Tab-separated table of C-alpha atoms in Angstrom:
chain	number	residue	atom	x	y	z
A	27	UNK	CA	215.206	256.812	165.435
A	28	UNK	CA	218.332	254.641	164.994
A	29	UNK	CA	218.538	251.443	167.493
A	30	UNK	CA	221.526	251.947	170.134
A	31	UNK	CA	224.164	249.557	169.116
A	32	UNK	CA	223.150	247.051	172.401
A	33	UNK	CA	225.753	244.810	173.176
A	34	UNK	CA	225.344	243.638	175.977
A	35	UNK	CA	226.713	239.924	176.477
A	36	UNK	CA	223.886	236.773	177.138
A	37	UNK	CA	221.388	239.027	177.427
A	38	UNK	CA	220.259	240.456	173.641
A	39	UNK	CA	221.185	239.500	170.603
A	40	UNK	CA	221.730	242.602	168.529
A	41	UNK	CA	219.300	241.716	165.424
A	42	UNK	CA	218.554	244.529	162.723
A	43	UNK	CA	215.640	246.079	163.505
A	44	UNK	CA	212.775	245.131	161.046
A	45	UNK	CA	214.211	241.389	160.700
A	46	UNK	CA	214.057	240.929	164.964
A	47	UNK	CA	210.892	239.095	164.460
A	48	UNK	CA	212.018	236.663	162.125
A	49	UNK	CA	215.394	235.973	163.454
A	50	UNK	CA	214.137	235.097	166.656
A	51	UNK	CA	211.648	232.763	165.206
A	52	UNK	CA	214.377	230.666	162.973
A	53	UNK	CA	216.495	230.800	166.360
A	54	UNK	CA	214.133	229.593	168.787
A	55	UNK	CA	213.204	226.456	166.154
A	56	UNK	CA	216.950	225.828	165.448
A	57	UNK	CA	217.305	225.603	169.674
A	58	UNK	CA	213.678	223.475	169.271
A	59	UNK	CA	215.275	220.935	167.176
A	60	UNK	CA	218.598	220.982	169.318
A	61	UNK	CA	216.735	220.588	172.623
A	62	UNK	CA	214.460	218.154	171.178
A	63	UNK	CA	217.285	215.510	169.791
A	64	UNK	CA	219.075	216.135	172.508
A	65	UNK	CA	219.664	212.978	175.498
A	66	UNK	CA	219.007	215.356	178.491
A	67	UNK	CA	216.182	217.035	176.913
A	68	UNK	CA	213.793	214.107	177.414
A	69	UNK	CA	213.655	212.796	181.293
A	70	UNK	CA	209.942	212.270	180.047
A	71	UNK	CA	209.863	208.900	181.526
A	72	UNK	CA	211.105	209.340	185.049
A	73	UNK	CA	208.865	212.691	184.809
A	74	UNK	CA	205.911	210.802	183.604
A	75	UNK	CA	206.519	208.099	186.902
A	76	UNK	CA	206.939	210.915	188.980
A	77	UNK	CA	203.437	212.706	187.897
A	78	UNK	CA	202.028	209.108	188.128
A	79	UNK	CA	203.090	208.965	191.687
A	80	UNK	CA	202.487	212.777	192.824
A	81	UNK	CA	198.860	212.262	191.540
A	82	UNK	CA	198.556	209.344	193.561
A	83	UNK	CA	199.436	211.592	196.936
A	84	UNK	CA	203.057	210.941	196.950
A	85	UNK	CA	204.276	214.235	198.292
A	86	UNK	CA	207.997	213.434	197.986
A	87	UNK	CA	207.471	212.997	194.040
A	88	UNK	CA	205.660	216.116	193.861
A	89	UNK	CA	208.396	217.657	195.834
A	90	UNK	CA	210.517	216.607	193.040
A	91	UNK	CA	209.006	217.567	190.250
A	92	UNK	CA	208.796	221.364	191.679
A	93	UNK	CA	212.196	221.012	192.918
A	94	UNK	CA	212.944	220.599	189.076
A	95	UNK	CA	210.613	223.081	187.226
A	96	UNK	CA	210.144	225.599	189.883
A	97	UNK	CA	213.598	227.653	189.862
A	98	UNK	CA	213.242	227.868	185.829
A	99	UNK	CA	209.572	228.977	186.211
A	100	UNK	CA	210.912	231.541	188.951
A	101	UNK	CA	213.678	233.013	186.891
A	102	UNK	CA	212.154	232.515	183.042
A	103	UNK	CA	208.467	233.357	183.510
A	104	UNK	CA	207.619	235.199	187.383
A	105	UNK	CA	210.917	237.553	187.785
A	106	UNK	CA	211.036	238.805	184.418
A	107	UNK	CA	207.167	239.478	184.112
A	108	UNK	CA	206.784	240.416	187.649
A	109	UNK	CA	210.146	242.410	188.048
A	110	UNK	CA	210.589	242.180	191.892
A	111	UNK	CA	211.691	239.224	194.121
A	112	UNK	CA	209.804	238.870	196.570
A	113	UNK	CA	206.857	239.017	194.306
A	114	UNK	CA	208.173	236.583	192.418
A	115	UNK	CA	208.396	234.191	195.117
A	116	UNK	CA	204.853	234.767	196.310
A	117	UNK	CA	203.890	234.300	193.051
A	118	UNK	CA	205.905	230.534	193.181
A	119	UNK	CA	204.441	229.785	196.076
A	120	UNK	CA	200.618	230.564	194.983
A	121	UNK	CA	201.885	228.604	191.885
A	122	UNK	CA	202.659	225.439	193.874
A	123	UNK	CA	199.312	225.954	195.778
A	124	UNK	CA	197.476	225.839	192.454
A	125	UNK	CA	199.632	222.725	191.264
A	126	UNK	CA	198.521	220.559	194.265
A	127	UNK	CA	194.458	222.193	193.940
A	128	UNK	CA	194.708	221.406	190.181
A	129	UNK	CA	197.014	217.958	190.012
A	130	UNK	CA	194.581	215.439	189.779
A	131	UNK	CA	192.856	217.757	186.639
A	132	UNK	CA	196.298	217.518	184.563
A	133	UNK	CA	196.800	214.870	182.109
A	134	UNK	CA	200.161	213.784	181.144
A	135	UNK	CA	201.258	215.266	177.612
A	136	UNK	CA	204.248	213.999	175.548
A	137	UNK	CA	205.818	217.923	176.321
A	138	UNK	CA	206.504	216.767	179.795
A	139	UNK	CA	204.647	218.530	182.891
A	140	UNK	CA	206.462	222.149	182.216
A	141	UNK	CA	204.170	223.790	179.567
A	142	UNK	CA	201.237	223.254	182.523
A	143	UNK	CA	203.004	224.655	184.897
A	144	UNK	CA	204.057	227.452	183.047
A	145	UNK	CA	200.722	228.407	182.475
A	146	UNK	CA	199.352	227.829	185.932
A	147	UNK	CA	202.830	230.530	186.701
A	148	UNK	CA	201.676	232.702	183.947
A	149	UNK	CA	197.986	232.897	185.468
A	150	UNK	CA	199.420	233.607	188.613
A	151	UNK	CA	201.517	236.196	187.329
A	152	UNK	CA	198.797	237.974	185.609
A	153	UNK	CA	196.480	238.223	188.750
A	154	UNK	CA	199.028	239.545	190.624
A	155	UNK	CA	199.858	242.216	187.548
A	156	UNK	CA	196.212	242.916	187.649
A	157	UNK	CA	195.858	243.467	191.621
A	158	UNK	CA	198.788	245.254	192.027
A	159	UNK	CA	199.960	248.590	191.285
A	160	UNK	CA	203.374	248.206	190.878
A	161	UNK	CA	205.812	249.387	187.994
A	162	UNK	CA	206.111	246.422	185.282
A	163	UNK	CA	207.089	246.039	182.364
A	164	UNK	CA	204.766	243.899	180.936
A	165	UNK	CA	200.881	244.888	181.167
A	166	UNK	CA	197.850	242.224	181.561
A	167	UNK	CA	197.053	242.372	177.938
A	168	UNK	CA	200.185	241.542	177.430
A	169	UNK	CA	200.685	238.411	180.003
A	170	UNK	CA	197.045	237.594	178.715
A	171	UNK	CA	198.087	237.068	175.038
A	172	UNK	CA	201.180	234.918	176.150
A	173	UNK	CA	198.087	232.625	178.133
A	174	UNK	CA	196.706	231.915	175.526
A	175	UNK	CA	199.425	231.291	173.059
A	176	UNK	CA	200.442	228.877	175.358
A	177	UNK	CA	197.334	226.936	176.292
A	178	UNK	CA	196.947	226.896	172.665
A	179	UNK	CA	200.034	225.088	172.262
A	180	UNK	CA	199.835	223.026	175.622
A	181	UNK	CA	198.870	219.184	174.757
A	182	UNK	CA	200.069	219.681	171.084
A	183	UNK	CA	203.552	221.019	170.996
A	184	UNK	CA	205.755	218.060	171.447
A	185	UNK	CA	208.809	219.699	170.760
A	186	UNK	CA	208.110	222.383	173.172
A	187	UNK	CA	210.921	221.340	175.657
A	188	UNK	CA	211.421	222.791	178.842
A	189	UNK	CA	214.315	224.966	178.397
A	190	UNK	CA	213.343	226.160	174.605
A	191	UNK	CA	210.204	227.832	176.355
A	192	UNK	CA	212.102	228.665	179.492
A	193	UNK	CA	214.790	230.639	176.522
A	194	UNK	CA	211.761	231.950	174.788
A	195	UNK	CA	210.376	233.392	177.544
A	196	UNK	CA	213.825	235.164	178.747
A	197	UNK	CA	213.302	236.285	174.697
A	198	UNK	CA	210.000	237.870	175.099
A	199	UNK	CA	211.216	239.829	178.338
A	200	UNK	CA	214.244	241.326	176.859
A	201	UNK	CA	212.487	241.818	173.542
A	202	UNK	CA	210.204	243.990	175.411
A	203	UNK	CA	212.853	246.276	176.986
A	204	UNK	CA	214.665	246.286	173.910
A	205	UNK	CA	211.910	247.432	171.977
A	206	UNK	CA	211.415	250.187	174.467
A	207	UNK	CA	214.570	251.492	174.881
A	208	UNK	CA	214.577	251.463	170.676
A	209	UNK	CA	211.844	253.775	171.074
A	210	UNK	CA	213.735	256.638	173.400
A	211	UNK	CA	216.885	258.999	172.481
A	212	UNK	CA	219.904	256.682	171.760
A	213	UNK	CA	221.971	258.841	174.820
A	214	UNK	CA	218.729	257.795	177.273
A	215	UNK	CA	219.001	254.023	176.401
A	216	UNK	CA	222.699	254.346	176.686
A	217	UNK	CA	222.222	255.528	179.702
A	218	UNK	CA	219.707	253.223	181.203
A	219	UNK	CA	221.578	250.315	179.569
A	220	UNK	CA	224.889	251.021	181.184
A	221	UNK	CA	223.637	252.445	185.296
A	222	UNK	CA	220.295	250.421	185.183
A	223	UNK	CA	221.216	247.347	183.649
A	224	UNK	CA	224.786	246.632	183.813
A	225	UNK	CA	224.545	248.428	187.094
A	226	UNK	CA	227.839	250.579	186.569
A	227	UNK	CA	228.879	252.848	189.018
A	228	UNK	CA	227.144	256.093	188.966
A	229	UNK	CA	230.543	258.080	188.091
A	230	UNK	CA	231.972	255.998	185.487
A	231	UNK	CA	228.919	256.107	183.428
A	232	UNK	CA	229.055	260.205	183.936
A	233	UNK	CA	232.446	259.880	182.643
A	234	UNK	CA	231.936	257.806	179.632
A	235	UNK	CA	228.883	259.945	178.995
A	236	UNK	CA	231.118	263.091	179.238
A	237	UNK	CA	229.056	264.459	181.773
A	238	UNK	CA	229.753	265.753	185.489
A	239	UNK	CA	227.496	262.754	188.272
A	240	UNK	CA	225.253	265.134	188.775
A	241	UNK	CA	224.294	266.128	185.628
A	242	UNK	CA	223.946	262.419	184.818
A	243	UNK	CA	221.751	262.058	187.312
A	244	UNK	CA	219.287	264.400	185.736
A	245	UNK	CA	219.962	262.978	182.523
A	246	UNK	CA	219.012	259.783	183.893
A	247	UNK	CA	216.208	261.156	185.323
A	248	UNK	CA	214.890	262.038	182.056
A	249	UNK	CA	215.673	258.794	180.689
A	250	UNK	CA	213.370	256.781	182.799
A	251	UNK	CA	210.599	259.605	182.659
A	252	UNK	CA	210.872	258.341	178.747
A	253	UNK	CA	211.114	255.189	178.579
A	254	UNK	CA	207.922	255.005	181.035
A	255	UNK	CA	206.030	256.943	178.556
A	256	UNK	CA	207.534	254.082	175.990
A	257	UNK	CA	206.093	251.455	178.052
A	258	UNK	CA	202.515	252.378	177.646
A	259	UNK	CA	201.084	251.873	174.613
A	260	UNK	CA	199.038	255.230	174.922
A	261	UNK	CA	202.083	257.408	174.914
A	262	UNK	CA	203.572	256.433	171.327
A	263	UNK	CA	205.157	259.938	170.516
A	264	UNK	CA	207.325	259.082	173.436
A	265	UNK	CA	210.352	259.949	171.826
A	266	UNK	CA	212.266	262.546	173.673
A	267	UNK	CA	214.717	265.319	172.336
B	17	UNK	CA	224.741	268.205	179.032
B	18	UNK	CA	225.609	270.745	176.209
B	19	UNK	CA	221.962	269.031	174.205
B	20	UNK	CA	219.945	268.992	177.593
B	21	UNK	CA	217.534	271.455	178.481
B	22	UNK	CA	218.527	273.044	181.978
B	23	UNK	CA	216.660	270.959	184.642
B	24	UNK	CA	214.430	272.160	186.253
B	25	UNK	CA	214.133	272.480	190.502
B	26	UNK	CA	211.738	269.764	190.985
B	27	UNK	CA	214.212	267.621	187.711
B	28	UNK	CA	217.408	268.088	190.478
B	29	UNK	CA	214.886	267.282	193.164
B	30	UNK	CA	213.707	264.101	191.290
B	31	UNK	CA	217.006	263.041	190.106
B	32	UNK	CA	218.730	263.166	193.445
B	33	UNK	CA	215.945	261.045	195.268
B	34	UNK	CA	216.031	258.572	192.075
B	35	UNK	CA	220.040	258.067	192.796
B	36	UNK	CA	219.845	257.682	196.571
B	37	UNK	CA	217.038	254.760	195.875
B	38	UNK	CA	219.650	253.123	193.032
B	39	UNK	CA	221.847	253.102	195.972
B	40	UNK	CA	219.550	251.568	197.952
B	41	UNK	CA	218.786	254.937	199.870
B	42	UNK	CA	214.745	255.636	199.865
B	43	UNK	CA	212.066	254.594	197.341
B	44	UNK	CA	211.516	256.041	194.205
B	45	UNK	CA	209.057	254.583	191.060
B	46	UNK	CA	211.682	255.042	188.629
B	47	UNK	CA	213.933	252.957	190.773
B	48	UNK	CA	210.746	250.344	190.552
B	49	UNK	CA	211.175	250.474	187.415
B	50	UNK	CA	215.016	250.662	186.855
B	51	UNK	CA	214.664	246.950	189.032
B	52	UNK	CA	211.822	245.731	186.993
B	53	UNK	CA	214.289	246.249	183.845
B	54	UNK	CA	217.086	245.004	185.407
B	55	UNK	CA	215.406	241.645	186.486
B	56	UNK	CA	213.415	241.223	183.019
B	57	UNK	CA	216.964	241.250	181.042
B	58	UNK	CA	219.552	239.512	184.014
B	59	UNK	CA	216.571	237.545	186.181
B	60	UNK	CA	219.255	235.894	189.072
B	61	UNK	CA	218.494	233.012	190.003
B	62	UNK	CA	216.340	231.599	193.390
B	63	UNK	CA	218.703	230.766	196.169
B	64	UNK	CA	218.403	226.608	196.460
B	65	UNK	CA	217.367	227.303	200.486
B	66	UNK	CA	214.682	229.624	199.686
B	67	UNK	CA	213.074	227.542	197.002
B	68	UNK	CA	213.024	224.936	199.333
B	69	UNK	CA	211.830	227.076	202.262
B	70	UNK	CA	208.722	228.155	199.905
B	71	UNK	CA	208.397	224.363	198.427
B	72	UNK	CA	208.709	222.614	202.025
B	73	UNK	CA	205.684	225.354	203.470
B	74	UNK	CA	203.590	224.526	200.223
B	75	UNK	CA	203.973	220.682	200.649
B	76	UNK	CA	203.040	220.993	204.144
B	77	UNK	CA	199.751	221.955	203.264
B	78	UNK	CA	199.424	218.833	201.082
B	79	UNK	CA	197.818	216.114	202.935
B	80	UNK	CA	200.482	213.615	204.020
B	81	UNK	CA	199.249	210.122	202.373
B	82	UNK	CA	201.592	208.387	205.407
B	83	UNK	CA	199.708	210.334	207.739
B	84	UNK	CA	196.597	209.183	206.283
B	85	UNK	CA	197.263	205.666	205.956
B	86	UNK	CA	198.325	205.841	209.871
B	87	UNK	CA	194.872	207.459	211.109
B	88	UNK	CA	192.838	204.584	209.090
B	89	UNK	CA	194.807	202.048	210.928
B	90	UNK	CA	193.758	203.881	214.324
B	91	UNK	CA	190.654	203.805	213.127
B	92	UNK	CA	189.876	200.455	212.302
B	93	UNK	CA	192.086	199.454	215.381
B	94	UNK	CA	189.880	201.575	218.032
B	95	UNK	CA	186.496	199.882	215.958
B	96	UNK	CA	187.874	196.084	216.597
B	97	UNK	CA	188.726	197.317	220.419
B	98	UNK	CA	185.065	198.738	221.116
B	99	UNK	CA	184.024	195.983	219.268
B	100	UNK	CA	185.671	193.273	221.346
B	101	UNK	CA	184.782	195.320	224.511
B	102	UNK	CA	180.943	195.304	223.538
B	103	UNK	CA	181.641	191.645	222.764
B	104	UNK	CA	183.040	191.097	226.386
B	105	UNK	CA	180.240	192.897	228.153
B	106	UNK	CA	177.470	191.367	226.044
B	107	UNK	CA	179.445	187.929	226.891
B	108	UNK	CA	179.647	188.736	230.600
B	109	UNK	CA	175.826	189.523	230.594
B	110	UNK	CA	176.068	193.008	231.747
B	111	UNK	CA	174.507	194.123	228.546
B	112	UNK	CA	171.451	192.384	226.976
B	113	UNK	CA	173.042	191.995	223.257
B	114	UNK	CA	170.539	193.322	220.430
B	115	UNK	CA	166.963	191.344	220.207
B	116	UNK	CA	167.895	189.378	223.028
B	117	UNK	CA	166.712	189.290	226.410
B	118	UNK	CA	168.899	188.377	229.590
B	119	UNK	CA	167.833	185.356	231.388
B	120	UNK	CA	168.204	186.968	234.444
B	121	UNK	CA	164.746	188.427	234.555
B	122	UNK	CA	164.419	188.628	238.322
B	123	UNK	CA	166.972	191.110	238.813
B	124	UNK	CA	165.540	192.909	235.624
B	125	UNK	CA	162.270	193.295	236.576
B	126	UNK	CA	163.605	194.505	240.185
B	127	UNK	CA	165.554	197.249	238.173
B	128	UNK	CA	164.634	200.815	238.329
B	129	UNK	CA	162.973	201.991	235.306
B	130	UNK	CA	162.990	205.570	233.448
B	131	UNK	CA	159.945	207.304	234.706
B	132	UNK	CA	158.785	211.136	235.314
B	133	UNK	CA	159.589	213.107	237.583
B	134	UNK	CA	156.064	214.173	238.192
B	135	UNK	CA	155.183	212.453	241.705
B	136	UNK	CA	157.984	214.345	243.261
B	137	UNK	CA	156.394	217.619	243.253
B	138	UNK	CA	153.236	219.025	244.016
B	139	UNK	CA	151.747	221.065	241.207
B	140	UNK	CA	151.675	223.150	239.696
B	141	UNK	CA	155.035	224.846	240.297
B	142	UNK	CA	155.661	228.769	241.532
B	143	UNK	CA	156.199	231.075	238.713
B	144	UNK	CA	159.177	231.924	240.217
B	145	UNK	CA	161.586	230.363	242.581
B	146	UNK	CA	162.235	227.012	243.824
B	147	UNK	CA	163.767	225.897	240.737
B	148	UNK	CA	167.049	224.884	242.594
B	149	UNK	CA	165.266	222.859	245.349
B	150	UNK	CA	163.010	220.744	242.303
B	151	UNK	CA	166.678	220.244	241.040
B	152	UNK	CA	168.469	218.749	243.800
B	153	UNK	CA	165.027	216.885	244.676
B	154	UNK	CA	165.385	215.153	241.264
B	155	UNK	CA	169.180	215.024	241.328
B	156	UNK	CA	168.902	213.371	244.718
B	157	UNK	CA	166.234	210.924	243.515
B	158	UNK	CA	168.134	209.707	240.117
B	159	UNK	CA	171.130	209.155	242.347
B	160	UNK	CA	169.274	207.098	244.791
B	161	UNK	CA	167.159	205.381	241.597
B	162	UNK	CA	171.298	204.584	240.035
B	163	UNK	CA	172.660	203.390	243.159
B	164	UNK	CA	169.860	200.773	243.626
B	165	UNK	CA	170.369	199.630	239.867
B	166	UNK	CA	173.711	199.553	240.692
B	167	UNK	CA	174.232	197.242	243.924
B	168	UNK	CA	171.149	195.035	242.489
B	169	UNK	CA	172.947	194.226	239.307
B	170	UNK	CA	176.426	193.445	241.394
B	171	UNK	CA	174.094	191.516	243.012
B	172	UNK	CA	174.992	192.957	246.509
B	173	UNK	CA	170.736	193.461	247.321
């Protein structure tokens, strides 16, 4: 099935599909290297005197330090993985709990104190994926594979910068719904894309789709009912007519 | 819908309650779903007051290092205080300071000492009842045993 022509602005990058992979890997380095020789990319040093000071039990410098990180770990890694507010800021909260359990454990890397916090978020995320029973799009397998590719990388990855992994992660969550709504009748995406995502109103996207509102709404009906069966990885032939 | 199968009753049915909760009308999974989409391509961002509504109730829990810098001040401040006041009293001779005897040994030896209670009552007791009179007996004999260790020490005996 032919990719829907997706072009949506700052939120996808249309790449060919078969070179997606690639281009996203030569993008994120080329926004390493950027980020990395960049001024503002490296507070390291009043970061590394604030984690000095927060370890010591000074609660205004760890009040910093979350005041920095904590709205990028709430938008780049709990919202999009989580896919509800309110979970998402339980899910902060629990993180900052596990921050102050864990903050005399942590050991200050050359990275900066993001990449650990990112995976204590990640964690969090997961057990709350894994204890709840809402509708997600990512699954624990999933959450658990990004774990470990970045505990595998915490400690070493020095050019790892806070808002190259903060991009990449806003990469991997619309990677995932474009990759599903590849996977689902062009006219399904298209719908989903412009009433779901772009949030038109219900009648112009009828119109557009040459359709009367309520036949779109059965229309986009179907289209979720698909791309739920895209979203699980035991429903493969879930391409619809 | 000219390529669309004709929905079925429960389709219409589905589709209707999927719109009203995409307008905020009713749940619906699909509308669970349509969010979780939504929010994994356009996450918004945390409102600055509610980040630091959830940061200020998770700080609170840490334990304040002012807070515990104060309390060991108290501390060693009430420990020099009792330890003047024991200083004071042992000074004063109203208490015998440790491996030391008072010189006062007249009025010590006159003091009431801890004893039993035994040669208040005759024995052996009633299995049952009484218990309230042997109380008051001894509470009435303490008090009288204090009193005299009291005015002999104030040296009014």
């Amino acid at each position: 099935m032919n990719a829907v022509a997706l072009t949506i602005p700052g939120w996808y990058a249309p790449f060919p599909r078969g070179r997606a992979t690639e281009m996203q890997r030569s993008a994120l380095q080329r926004a390493k290297v950027a980020a990395v020789s960049s001024p503002s990319g490296s507070p390291a040093l009043d970061e590394r005197a604030l984690v000095d000071r927060a370890k010591a039990g000074d609660r205004a410098a760890l009040g910093q330090l979350l005041s920095h990180h904590g709205p990028r770990l709430y938008r780049t890694v709990l919202l999009p993985r989580l896919g509800d507010e309110a979970r998402a800021r339980d899910a902060l909260s629990a993180t900052y709990e596990r921050v102050i359990q864990r903050l005399d454990q942590y050991t200050w890397q050359p990275c900066g104190m993001y990449p650990w916090l990112r995976v204590i978020a990640m964690r969090i995320a997961l057990d709350m994926i894994r204890s709840g029973r809402h509708e997600v799009l990512f699954e624990a397998d999933d959450l658990q594979r990004e774990i470990d590719q970045a505990e595998v990388s915490l400690g070493r990855d020095v050019s790892a910068a806070d808002q190259v992994q903060a991009q990449h992660d806003l990469e991997v969550a619309r990677a995932r719904v474009q990759d599903a709504l590849d996977r689902i009748n062009p006219r399904y995406a298209e719908a989903i894309r412009m009433r779901v995502i772009e949030e038109q109103p219900r009648e112009e996207v009828a119109r557009k789709m040459g359709v009367t509102p309520a036949t779109f709404d059965v229309l986009l009906h179907r289209s979720m009912a698909a791309l739920r069966k895209a979203l699980r990885p035991e429903a493969s032939e879930g391409q619809e007519p | 819908m000219d390529r669309e199968p004709a929905p079925t009753e429960e389709e219409v049915e589905q589709a209707r309650a999927l719109r009203d909760a995409l307008e905020g009308r009713g749940d619906h999974a699909d509308a669970e779903l349509a969010r979780a989409l939504r929010l994994a391509v356009r996450p918004t961002e945390l409102p600055h007051l509610e980040h630091q509504a959830i940061l200020h109730r998770t700080l609170a829990k840490l334990p304040n290092r002012r807070r515990s810098f104060a309390l060991r001040i108290a501390g060693v401040g009430t420990s020099l205080a009792l330890a003047a006041a024991v200083a004071l009293l042992v000074s004063r001779g109203i208490v015998a300071a440790p491996g030391t005897e008072r010189h006062d040994t007249v009025a010590t030896a006159s003091l009431m000492r801890s004893r039993t209670t035994q040669p208040l009552f005759d024995q052996p007791f009633p299995r049952q009842g009484g218990e309230s009179a042997r109380i008051d007996r001894i509470a009435w004999a303490r008090g009288r045993d204090y009193r005299a260790n009291l005015f002999e020490r104030m040296g009014v005996r």
